mmCIF file of C-alpha atoms in Angstrom:
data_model
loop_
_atom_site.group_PDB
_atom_site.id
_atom_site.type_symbol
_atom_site.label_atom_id
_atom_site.label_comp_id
_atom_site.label_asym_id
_atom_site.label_seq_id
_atom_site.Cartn_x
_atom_site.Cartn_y
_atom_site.Cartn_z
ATOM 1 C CA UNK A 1 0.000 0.000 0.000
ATOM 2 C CA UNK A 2 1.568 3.363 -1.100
ATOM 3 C CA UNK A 3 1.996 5.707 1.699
ATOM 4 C CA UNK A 4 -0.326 9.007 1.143
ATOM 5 C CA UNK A 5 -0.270 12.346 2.371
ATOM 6 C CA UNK A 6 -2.657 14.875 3.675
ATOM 7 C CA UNK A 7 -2.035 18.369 4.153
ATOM 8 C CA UNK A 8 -4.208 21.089 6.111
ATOM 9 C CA UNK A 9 -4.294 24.254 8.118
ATOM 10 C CA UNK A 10 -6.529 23.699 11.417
ATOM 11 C CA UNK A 11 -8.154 27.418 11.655
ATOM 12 C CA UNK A 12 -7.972 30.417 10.706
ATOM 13 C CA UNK A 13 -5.696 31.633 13.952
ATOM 14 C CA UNK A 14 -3.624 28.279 13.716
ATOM 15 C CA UNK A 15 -2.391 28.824 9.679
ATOM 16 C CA UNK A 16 0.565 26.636 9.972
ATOM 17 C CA UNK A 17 0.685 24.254 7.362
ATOM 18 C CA UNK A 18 -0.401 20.411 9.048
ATOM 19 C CA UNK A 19 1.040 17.204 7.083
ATOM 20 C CA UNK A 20 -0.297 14.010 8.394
ATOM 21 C CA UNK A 21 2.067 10.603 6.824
ATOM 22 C CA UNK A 22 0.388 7.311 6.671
ATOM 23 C CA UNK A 23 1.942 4.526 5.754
ATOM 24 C CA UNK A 24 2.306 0.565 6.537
ATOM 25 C CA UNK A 25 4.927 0.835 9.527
ATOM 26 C CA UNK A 26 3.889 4.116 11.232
ATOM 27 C CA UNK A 27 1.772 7.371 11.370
ATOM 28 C CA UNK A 28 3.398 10.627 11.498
ATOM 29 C CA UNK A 29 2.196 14.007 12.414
ATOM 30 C CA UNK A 30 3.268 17.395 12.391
ATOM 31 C CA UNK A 31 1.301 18.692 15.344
ATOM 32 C CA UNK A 32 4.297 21.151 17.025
ATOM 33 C CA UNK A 33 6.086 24.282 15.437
ATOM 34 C CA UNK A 34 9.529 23.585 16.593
ATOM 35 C CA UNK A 35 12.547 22.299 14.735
ATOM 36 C CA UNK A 36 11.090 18.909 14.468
ATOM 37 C CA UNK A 37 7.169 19.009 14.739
ATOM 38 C CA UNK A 38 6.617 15.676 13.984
ATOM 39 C CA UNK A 39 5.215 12.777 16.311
ATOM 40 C CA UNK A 40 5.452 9.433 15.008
ATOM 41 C CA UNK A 41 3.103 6.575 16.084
ATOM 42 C CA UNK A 42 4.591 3.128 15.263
ATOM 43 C CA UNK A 43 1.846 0.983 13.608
ATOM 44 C CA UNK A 44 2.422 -1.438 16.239
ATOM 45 C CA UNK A 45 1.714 0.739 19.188
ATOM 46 C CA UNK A 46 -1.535 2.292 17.797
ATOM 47 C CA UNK A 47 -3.871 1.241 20.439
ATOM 48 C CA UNK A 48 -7.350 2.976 19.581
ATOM 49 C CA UNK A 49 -9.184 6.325 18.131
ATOM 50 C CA UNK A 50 -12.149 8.022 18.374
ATOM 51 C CA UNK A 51 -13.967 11.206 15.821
ATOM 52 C CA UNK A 52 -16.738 13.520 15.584
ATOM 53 C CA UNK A 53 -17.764 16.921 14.819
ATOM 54 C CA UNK A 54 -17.410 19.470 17.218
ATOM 55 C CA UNK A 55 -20.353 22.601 16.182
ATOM 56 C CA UNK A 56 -19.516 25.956 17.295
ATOM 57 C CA UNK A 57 -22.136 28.198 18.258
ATOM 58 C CA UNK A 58 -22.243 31.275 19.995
ATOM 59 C CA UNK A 59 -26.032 31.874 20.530
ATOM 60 C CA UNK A 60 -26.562 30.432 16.711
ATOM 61 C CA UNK A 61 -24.212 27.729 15.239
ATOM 62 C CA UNK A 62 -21.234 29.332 12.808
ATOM 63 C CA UNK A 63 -18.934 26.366 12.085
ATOM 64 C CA UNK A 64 -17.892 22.975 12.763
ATOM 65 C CA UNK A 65 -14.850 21.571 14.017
ATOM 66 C CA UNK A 66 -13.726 17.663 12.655
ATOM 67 C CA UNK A 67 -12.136 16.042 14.981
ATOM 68 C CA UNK A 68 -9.580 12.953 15.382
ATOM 69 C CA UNK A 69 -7.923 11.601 18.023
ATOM 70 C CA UNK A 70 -5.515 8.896 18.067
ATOM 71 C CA UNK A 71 -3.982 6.958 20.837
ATOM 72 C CA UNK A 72 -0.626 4.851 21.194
ATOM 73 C CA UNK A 73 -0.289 1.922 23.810
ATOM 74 C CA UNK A 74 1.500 4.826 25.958
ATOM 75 C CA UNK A 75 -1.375 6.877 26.475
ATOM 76 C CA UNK A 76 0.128 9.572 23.778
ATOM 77 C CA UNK A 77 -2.614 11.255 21.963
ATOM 78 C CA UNK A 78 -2.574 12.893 18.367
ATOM 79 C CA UNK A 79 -5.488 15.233 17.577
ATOM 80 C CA UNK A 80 -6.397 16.166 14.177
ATOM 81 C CA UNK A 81 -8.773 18.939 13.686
ATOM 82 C CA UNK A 82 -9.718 21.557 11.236
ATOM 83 C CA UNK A 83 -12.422 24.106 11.035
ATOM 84 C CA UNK A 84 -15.411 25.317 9.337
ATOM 85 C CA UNK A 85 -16.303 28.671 9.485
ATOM 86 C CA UNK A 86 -20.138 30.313 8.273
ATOM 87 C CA UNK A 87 -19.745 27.047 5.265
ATOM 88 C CA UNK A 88 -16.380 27.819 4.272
ATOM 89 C CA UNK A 89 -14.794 25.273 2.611
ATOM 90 C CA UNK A 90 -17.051 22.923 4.433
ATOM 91 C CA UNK A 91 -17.561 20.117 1.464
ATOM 92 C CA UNK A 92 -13.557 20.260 1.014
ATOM 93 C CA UNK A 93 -12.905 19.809 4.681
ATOM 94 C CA UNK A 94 -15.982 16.832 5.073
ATOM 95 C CA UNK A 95 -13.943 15.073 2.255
ATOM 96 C CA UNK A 96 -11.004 15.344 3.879
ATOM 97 C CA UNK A 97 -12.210 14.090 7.233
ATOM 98 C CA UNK A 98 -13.647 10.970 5.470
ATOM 99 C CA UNK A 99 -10.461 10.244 3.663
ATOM 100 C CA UNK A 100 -8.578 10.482 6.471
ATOM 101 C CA UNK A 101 -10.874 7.992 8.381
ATOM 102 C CA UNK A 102 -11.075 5.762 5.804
ATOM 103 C CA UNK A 103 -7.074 5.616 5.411
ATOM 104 C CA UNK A 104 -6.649 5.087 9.123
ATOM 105 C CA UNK A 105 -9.404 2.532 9.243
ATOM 106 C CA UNK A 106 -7.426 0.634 6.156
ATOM 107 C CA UNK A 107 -4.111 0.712 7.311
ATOM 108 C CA UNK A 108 -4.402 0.335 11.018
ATOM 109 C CA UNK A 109 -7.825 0.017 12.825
ATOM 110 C CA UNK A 110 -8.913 -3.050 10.256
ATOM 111 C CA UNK A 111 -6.068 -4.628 11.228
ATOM 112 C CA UNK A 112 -6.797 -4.543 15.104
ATOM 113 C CA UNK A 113 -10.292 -5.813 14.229
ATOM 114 C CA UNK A 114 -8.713 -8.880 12.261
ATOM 115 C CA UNK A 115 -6.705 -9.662 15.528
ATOM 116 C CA UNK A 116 -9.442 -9.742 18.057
ATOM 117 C CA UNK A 117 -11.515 -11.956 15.802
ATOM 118 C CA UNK A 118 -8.565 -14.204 15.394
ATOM 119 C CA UNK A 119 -8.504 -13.958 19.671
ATOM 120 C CA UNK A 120 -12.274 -15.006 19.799
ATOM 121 C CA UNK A 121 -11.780 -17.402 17.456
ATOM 122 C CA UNK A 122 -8.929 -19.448 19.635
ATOM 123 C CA UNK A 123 -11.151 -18.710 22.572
ATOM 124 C CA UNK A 124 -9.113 -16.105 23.877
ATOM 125 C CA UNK A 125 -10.869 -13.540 26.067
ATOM 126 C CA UNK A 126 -10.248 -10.006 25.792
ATOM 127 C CA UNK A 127 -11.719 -6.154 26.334
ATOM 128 C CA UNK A 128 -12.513 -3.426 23.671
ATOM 129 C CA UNK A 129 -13.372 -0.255 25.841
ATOM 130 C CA UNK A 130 -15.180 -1.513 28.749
ATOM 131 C CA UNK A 131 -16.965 -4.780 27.096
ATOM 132 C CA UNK A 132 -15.204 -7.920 28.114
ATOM 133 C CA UNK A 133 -15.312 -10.446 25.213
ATOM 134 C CA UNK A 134 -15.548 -14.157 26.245
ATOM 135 C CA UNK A 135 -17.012 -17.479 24.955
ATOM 136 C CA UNK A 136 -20.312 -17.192 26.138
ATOM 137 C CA UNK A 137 -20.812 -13.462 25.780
ATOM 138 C CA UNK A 138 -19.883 -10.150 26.760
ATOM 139 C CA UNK A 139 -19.831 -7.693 30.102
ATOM 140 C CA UNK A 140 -20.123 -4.417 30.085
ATOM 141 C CA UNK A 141 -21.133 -1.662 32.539
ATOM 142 C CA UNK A 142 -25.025 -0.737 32.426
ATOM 143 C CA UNK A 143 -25.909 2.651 33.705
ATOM 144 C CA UNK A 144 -28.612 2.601 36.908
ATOM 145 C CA UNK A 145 -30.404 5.119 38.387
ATOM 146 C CA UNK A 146 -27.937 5.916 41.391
ATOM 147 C CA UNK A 147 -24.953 3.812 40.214
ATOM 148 C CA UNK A 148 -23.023 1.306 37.224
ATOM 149 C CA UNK A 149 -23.638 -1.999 37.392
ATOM 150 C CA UNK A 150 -21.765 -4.878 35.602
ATOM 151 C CA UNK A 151 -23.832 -7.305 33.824
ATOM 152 C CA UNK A 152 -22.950 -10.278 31.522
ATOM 153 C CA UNK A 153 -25.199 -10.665 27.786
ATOM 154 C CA UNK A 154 -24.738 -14.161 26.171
ATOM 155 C CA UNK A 155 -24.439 -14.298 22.350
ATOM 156 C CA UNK A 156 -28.057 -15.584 21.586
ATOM 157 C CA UNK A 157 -29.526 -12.293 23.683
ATOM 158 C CA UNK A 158 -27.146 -9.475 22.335
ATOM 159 C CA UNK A 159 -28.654 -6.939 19.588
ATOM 160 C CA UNK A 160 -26.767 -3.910 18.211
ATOM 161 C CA UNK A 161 -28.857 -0.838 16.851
ATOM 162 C CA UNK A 162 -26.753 2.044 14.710
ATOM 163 C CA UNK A 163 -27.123 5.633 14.644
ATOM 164 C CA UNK A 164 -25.026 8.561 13.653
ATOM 165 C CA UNK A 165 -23.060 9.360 16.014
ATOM 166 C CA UNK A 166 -23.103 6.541 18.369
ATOM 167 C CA UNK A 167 -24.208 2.616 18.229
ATOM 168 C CA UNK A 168 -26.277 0.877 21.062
ATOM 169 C CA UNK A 169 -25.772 -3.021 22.963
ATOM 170 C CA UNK A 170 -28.957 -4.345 24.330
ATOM 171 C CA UNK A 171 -29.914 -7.514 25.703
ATOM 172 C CA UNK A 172 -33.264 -8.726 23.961
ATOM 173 C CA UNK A 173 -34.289 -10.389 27.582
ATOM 174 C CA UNK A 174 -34.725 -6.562 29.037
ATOM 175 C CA UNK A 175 -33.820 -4.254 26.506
ATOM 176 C CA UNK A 176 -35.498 -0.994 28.428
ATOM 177 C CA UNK A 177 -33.254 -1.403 31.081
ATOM 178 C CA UNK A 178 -30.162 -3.930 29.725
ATOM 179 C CA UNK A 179 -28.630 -1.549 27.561
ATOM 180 C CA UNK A 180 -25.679 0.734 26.628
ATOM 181 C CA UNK A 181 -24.793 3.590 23.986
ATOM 182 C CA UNK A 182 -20.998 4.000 22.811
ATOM 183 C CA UNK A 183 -20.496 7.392 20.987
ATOM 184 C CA UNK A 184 -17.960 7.875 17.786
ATOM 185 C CA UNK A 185 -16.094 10.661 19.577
ATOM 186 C CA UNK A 186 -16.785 10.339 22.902
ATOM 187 C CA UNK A 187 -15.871 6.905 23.428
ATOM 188 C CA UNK A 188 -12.347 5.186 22.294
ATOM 189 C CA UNK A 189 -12.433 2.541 19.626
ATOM 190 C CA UNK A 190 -16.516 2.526 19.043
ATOM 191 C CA UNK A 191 -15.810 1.845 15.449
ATOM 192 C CA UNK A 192 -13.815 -1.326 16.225
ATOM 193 C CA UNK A 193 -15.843 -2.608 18.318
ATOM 194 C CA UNK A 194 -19.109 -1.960 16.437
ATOM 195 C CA UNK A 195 -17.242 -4.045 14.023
ATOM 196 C CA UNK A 196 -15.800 -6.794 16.255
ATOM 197 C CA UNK A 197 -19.415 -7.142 17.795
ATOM 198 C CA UNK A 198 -21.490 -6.931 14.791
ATOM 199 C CA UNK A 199 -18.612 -9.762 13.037
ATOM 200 C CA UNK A 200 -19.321 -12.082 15.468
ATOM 201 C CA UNK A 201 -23.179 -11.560 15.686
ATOM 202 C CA UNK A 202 -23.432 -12.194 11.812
ATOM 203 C CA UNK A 203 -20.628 -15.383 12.094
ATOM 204 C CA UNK A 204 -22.999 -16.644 14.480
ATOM 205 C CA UNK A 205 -26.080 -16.236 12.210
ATOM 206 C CA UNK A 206 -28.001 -13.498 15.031
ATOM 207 C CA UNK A 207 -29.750 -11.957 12.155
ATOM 208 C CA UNK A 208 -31.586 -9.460 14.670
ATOM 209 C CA UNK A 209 -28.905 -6.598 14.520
ATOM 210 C CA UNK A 210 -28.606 -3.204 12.628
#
């Protein structure tokens, strides 16, 4: 896979030039304006990511900021952003922000899927977020009234639903109160595990999901 190259400003007040590197060994970003602004990712220590779109308002809404962060196994964080302002440039930018998602989805976040199926197929337990993946099922944490509580869904119960900006787990036993929303930018690594989850659900011939 040839290694490609995106270059942006992020705002109006920030008009240094931004290149972001992808390629098959590492990601590299030039995020500081000193003699060397680059941080560099190793593909191996890309851990997990989260996006969105940030509106700004101020009484009425004015722009719209994309948003990317991406995490390493160290807790290091890269943000990629750029702005909107009033519609400015706003189709150029949106096609940006889906390029870049799709290239890091293709050249790194596929790949961590791939490996956690692989897991749960040897029968290997493991966590995306806060959802435990084992044999049976999953755990996650379920939101009560006063506190969190940790519950376990087997595989024959579980149901997905999608939306925009975030996807939902339910349990099809007691779906009103058995349930749990992970958000695209909020929430680290929704996108893989809306993929992991929904893999498994389909391998397993749960038909019930969206």
């Amino acid at each position: 896979m040839e290694e490609k190259k995106f270059v942006f400003k992020r705002s109006f007040s920030d008009g240094a030039i931004r290149e972001l590197i992808l390629n098959e060994n590492f990601l590299k970003f030039a995020d500081k304006d000193f003699e060397n602004p680059y941080t560099i990712f190793e593909k191996n220590e890309i851990k997990d990511y989260r996006f969105g779109i940030r509106w700004i308002r101020f009484e009425l809404t004015y722009g719209r900021e994309y948003q990317i962060y991406i995490r390493n196994v160290e807790n290091q964080v890269i943000k990629l952003s750029f702005k909107s302002y009033f519609g400015r440039k706003k189709q150029e930018l949106h096609n940006l922000y889906v390029d870049v998602l799709d290239d890091l989805w293709e050249r790194y976040f596929s790949n961590i899927v791939d490996e956690l199926l692989k897991k749960y197929e040897n029968n290997e337990e493991f966590s995306i977020a806060d959802v435990y993946f084992k044999k049976e099922g999953i755990e996650l944490n379920i939101s009560g009234i006063f506190n969190q509580k940790r519950v376990e869904i087997v595989w024959e119960n579980i149901r997905t639903k999608a939306y925009h900006t975030y996807f939902s787990i339910y349990s099809t036993e007691n779906p009103a109160e058995l349930n749990r929303g992970y958000n695209y930018k909020e929430d680290w690594n929704t996108n893989v595990l809306y993929s992991v989850l929904r893999t498994i659900l389909k391998r397993k011939g749960i038909k019930k999901h969206k």
